[in-house]
mmCIF file of C-alpha atoms in Angstrom:
data_model
loop_
_atom_site.group_PDB
_atom_site.id
_atom_site.type_symbol
_atom_site.label_atom_id
_atom_site.label_comp_id
_atom_site.label_asym_id
_atom_site.label_seq_id
_atom_site.Cartn_x
_atom_site.Cartn_y
_atom_site.Cartn_z
ATOM 1 C CA MET A 1 45.542 89.592 117.876
ATOM 2 C CA ASN A 2 44.810 91.870 115.036
ATOM 3 C CA ILE A 3 42.978 89.825 112.184
ATOM 4 C CA ASN A 4 42.735 91.312 108.600
ATOM 5 C CA PHE A 5 40.304 89.067 107.347
ATOM 6 C CA THR A 6 38.781 90.416 104.595
ATOM 7 C CA ALA A 7 39.847 87.698 101.038
ATOM 8 C CA ASP A 8 37.029 87.402 98.000
ATOM 9 C CA ILE A 9 37.209 83.278 98.473
ATOM 10 C CA ASN A 10 37.012 83.417 94.848
ATOM 11 C CA ASP A 11 40.226 84.789 94.269
ATOM 12 C CA ARG A 12 42.773 81.873 95.386
ATOM 13 C CA GLN A 13 45.462 84.360 95.000
ATOM 14 C CA ALA A 14 44.507 86.838 97.857
ATOM 15 C CA LEU A 15 42.257 84.454 100.253
ATOM 16 C CA LEU A 16 46.312 82.731 99.869
ATOM 17 C CA GLY A 17 47.219 85.452 101.393
ATOM 18 C CA CYS A 18 45.585 86.848 103.297
ATOM 19 C CA LEU A 19 45.784 83.235 104.849
ATOM 20 C CA LYS A 20 49.813 83.359 104.465
ATOM 21 C CA LYS A 21 49.269 86.856 106.466
ATOM 22 C CA ASN A 22 47.532 85.856 109.862
ATOM 23 C CA LEU A 23 48.577 82.059 110.264
ATOM 24 C CA ILE A 24 52.571 81.163 111.568
ATOM 25 C CA LYS A 25 54.418 79.346 108.299
ATOM 26 C CA GLU A 26 53.691 75.253 109.533
ATOM 27 C CA ARG A 27 50.435 76.093 109.533
ATOM 28 C CA TYR A 28 49.570 78.278 106.340
ATOM 29 C CA ILE A 29 51.874 75.000 104.947
ATOM 30 C CA HIS A 30 48.927 72.294 106.509
ATOM 31 C CA THR A 31 46.506 74.569 105.178
ATOM 32 C CA LEU A 32 48.029 74.655 101.012
ATOM 33 C CA GLY A 33 47.902 70.389 101.782
ATOM 34 C CA VAL A 34 44.756 70.191 103.386
ATOM 35 C CA GLU A 35 43.724 71.759 100.430
ATOM 36 C CA LYS A 36 45.201 69.824 98.217
ATOM 37 C CA CYS A 37 44.458 65.880 99.754
ATOM 38 C CA ALA A 38 41.055 67.702 100.093
ATOM 39 C CA GLU A 39 40.083 68.604 96.420
ATOM 40 C CA GLU A 40 42.047 65.149 95.431
ATOM 41 C CA LEU A 41 39.759 62.767 98.039
ATOM 42 C CA ALA A 42 36.429 65.373 96.588
ATOM 43 C CA ILE A 43 37.343 63.632 93.219
ATOM 44 C CA ARG A 44 37.764 60.688 94.445
ATOM 45 C CA TYR A 45 34.099 60.447 95.944
ATOM 46 C CA GLY A 46 32.408 62.297 93.536
ATOM 47 C CA LEU A 47 31.959 65.606 95.451
ATOM 48 C CA ASN A 48 32.609 69.214 94.558
ATOM 49 C CA PRO A 49 36.508 69.473 94.554
ATOM 50 C CA LYS A 50 35.933 73.543 93.991
ATOM 51 C CA LYS A 51 33.949 72.966 97.427
ATOM 52 C CA ALA A 52 36.699 70.604 99.150
ATOM 53 C CA ALA A 53 39.199 72.740 98.186
ATOM 54 C CA LEU A 54 38.494 76.292 99.855
ATOM 55 C CA ALA A 55 37.012 74.271 103.045
ATOM 56 C CA GLY A 56 40.613 73.228 103.280
ATOM 57 C CA LEU A 57 42.049 76.054 102.796
ATOM 58 C CA LEU A 58 39.379 78.202 105.331
ATOM 59 C CA HIS A 59 39.867 74.885 108.198
ATOM 60 C CA ASP A 60 42.394 76.348 110.450
ATOM 61 C CA CYS A 61 41.644 79.826 109.684
ATOM 62 C CA ALA A 62 40.362 80.538 113.330
ATOM 63 C CA LYS A 63 44.426 79.180 114.356
ATOM 64 C CA CYS A 64 45.493 82.118 114.256
ATOM 65 C CA LEU A 65 44.127 83.873 117.657
ATOM 66 C CA SER A 66 45.339 83.133 121.404
ATOM 67 C CA ASN A 67 42.859 80.417 122.945
ATOM 68 C CA ASP A 68 41.447 82.989 125.293
ATOM 69 C CA GLU A 69 40.843 85.289 122.423
ATOM 70 C CA LEU A 70 38.925 82.419 120.499
ATOM 71 C CA LEU A 71 37.178 81.659 124.253
ATOM 72 C CA ASN A 72 36.446 85.076 123.892
ATOM 73 C CA ILE A 73 34.221 85.144 120.551
ATOM 74 C CA ILE A 74 32.439 81.701 121.392
ATOM 75 C CA LYS A 75 30.697 83.102 124.738
ATOM 76 C CA SER A 76 29.820 86.477 122.619
ATOM 77 C CA LYS A 77 28.843 85.216 119.256
ATOM 78 C CA ILE A 78 28.205 81.707 119.162
ATOM 79 C CA ASN A 79 25.575 80.680 120.779
ATOM 80 C CA ASP A 80 24.511 76.961 119.278
ATOM 81 C CA ILE A 81 28.129 75.754 121.473
ATOM 82 C CA ASN A 82 28.233 72.524 122.773
ATOM 83 C CA GLU A 83 29.961 71.735 125.495
ATOM 84 C CA ASN A 84 31.671 69.196 123.851
ATOM 85 C CA GLU A 85 33.516 71.468 121.683
ATOM 86 C CA LEU A 86 34.593 73.587 125.532
ATOM 87 C CA LEU A 87 36.432 70.357 126.786
ATOM 88 C CA ASN A 88 39.727 71.053 125.381
ATOM 89 C CA HIS A 89 41.237 74.127 124.310
ATOM 90 C CA LYS A 90 42.648 72.096 120.627
ATOM 91 C CA THR A 91 39.586 72.530 118.964
ATOM 92 C CA TYR A 92 37.885 76.119 119.764
ATOM 93 C CA HIS A 93 39.178 77.124 116.400
ATOM 94 C CA ALA A 94 36.502 75.010 114.952
ATOM 95 C CA PRO A 95 34.030 76.554 115.734
ATOM 96 C CA VAL A 96 35.519 80.146 115.736
ATOM 97 C CA GLY A 97 36.616 78.727 112.267
ATOM 98 C CA GLU A 98 32.663 78.201 110.723
ATOM 99 C CA TYR A 99 31.974 81.272 112.336
ATOM 100 C CA PHE A 100 34.885 83.264 110.288
ATOM 101 C CA ALA A 101 33.536 81.439 107.200
ATOM 102 C CA ARG A 102 30.669 82.377 107.483
ATOM 103 C CA GLU A 103 31.235 86.245 108.454
ATOM 104 C CA LYS A 104 34.040 87.265 107.276
ATOM 105 C CA PHE A 105 34.766 85.132 104.708
ATOM 106 C CA LYS A 106 31.129 85.233 103.350
ATOM 107 C CA VAL A 107 30.308 81.220 102.542
ATOM 108 C CA LYS A 108 26.957 80.474 102.674
ATOM 109 C CA ASP A 109 27.556 77.092 100.996
ATOM 110 C CA SER A 110 26.226 74.439 104.834
ATOM 111 C CA ASP A 111 29.043 71.533 103.142
ATOM 112 C CA ILE A 112 32.130 73.512 103.964
ATOM 113 C CA LEU A 113 30.804 74.674 106.929
ATOM 114 C CA ALA A 114 29.534 71.997 108.944
ATOM 115 C CA SER A 115 33.860 70.729 107.576
ATOM 116 C CA ILE A 116 35.252 73.723 109.111
ATOM 117 C CA ARG A 117 33.244 73.476 112.380
ATOM 118 C CA HIS A 118 33.291 69.374 112.470
ATOM 119 C CA HIS A 119 37.177 68.539 111.922
ATOM 120 C CA THR A 120 38.270 68.151 115.013
ATOM 121 C CA LEU A 121 36.033 66.047 117.709
ATOM 122 C CA GLY A 122 33.845 64.716 114.237
ATOM 123 C CA ARG A 123 30.469 63.500 114.760
ATOM 124 C CA VAL A 124 27.735 61.505 115.033
ATOM 125 C CA ASN A 125 26.718 60.291 111.189
ATOM 126 C CA MET A 126 28.705 62.461 109.401
ATOM 127 C CA SER A 127 28.097 63.520 106.038
ATOM 128 C CA THR A 128 30.730 62.146 103.318
ATOM 129 C CA PHE A 129 32.118 65.479 102.900
ATOM 130 C CA GLU A 130 33.041 66.962 106.005
ATOM 131 C CA LYS A 131 34.704 62.763 106.211
ATOM 132 C CA ILE A 132 37.073 63.669 103.542
ATOM 133 C CA ILE A 133 37.869 67.467 105.192
ATOM 134 C CA PHE A 134 38.885 65.298 108.211
ATOM 135 C CA LEU A 135 40.793 62.857 106.848
ATOM 136 C CA ALA A 136 42.879 65.920 104.534
ATOM 137 C CA ASP A 137 43.376 67.772 108.056
ATOM 138 C CA LYS A 138 44.396 64.015 109.102
ATOM 139 C CA ILE A 139 46.754 62.831 105.962
ATOM 140 C CA GLU A 140 48.134 66.049 104.088
ATOM 141 C CA ALA A 141 51.063 65.267 103.164
ATOM 142 C CA ASN A 142 53.196 68.637 103.363
ATOM 143 C CA THR A 143 52.703 68.530 107.624
ATOM 144 C CA ARG A 144 51.619 64.523 108.815
ATOM 145 C CA ASP A 145 53.197 61.678 109.361
ATOM 146 C CA LYS A 146 53.955 59.750 106.649
ATOM 147 C CA LYS A 147 53.852 56.430 107.936
ATOM 148 C CA TYR A 148 49.796 57.651 109.150
ATOM 149 C CA ARG A 149 49.047 58.855 106.281
ATOM 150 C CA GLU A 150 49.702 55.377 104.364
ATOM 151 C CA LYS A 151 48.352 53.466 106.454
ATOM 152 C CA ILE A 152 44.703 55.536 106.202
ATOM 153 C CA ILE A 153 45.535 55.517 101.944
ATOM 154 C CA LYS A 154 46.295 51.704 101.883
ATOM 155 C CA ILE A 155 42.799 51.597 103.672
ATOM 156 C CA LEU A 156 40.777 54.377 100.954
ATOM 157 C CA ASP A 157 42.874 51.745 98.262
ATOM 158 C CA GLU A 158 41.376 48.832 100.006
ATOM 159 C CA ASN A 159 38.005 49.825 100.662
ATOM 160 C CA GLU A 160 35.505 51.154 98.660
ATOM 161 C CA GLY A 161 33.228 53.957 98.702
ATOM 162 C CA GLU A 162 31.423 54.404 101.612
ATOM 163 C CA LYS A 163 33.001 51.664 103.907
ATOM 164 C CA GLY A 164 36.654 52.360 102.903
ATOM 165 C CA LEU A 165 35.557 56.251 104.280
ATOM 166 C CA ASP A 166 34.018 55.039 106.860
ATOM 167 C CA MET A 167 36.881 52.385 108.181
ATOM 168 C CA ALA A 168 40.111 54.964 108.229
ATOM 169 C CA LEU A 169 37.258 57.713 110.064
ATOM 170 C CA PHE A 170 37.602 54.714 112.897
ATOM 171 C CA VAL A 171 41.999 53.907 112.999
ATOM 172 C CA CYS A 172 41.648 58.046 113.244
ATOM 173 C CA PHE A 173 40.286 57.443 116.323
ATOM 174 C CA LYS A 174 41.098 54.670 117.207
ATOM 175 C CA GLU A 175 44.866 55.717 117.070
ATOM 176 C CA THR A 176 43.446 59.158 119.419
ATOM 177 C CA ILE A 177 42.219 57.091 121.512
ATOM 178 C CA LYS A 178 44.374 54.963 121.765
ATOM 179 C CA SER A 179 47.374 58.403 122.202
ATOM 180 C CA LEU A 180 44.994 59.475 124.756
ATOM 181 C CA CYS A 181 45.149 56.147 126.794
ATOM 182 C CA ASP A 182 49.047 56.528 126.405
ATOM 183 C CA ARG A 183 49.149 59.685 127.718
ATOM 184 C CA GLU A 184 46.765 59.604 130.449
ATOM 185 C CA LEU A 185 44.254 62.194 129.261
ATOM 186 C CA ALA A 186 40.341 62.790 129.175
ATOM 187 C CA ILE A 187 38.783 61.793 126.850
ATOM 188 C CA CYS A 188 35.630 64.076 125.760
ATOM 189 C CA PRO A 189 32.860 61.706 125.095
ATOM 190 C CA ALA A 190 31.633 63.526 121.857
ATOM 191 C CA THR A 191 34.937 60.954 120.343
ATOM 192 C CA ILE A 192 33.475 58.246 122.003
ATOM 193 C CA ASP A 193 30.408 58.692 120.300
ATOM 194 C CA VAL A 194 31.919 58.322 117.147
ATOM 195 C CA TYR A 195 33.878 55.866 117.855
ATOM 196 C CA ASN A 196 30.872 53.669 118.787
ATOM 197 C CA TRP A 197 29.025 55.390 115.443
ATOM 198 C CA LEU A 198 31.583 54.259 113.010
ATOM 199 C CA LEU A 199 31.643 50.087 115.160
ATOM 200 C CA GLY A 200 27.990 50.066 114.542
ATOM 201 C CA SER A 201 28.778 51.259 110.532
ATOM 202 C CA ILE A 202 32.234 49.060 109.822
ATOM 203 C CA LYS A 203 30.566 45.801 111.368
ATOM 204 C CA LYS A 204 27.682 46.055 109.772
#
């Protein structure tokens, strides 16, 4: 697929036009939901809402490419790839998304870049900014399951600060692992590592 990333990240309308042109309709609608949710979570947790909104807009910017195209970019352009990122083709777009954000959209902010890179698998010792982008991707209101969204928001409402974020993330990872087990699919070692880290955090 030919992609044309020429939008100024400071011009939201131009950026939206670029994303709309390159993403399928459902992915674009999801992206708008993540933008809004990320902005709301940033305000809630005292972070920069504009940064969070931009990360939300760009988090799936590489979803327009096929798995083969993503893998070719990873092999030719990304030197710091972790083997965990290659175990499932559904995670290929995260490192490529970071690459596009940096090289095509000229994003320099390390928080934004890291949050795009880790919005699929997460990582041990995620920053608060990375956590809210990860969660926004899971609970945005446009395309995500309403019951699941309400479950996560309830956890955030009942538990303050970083502890609430970690508890919400823990539920996300627990549900992911249960789903993989039910379908008899392989579990990425990174998923187990993050689960154990979060378990330790919420048990403190």
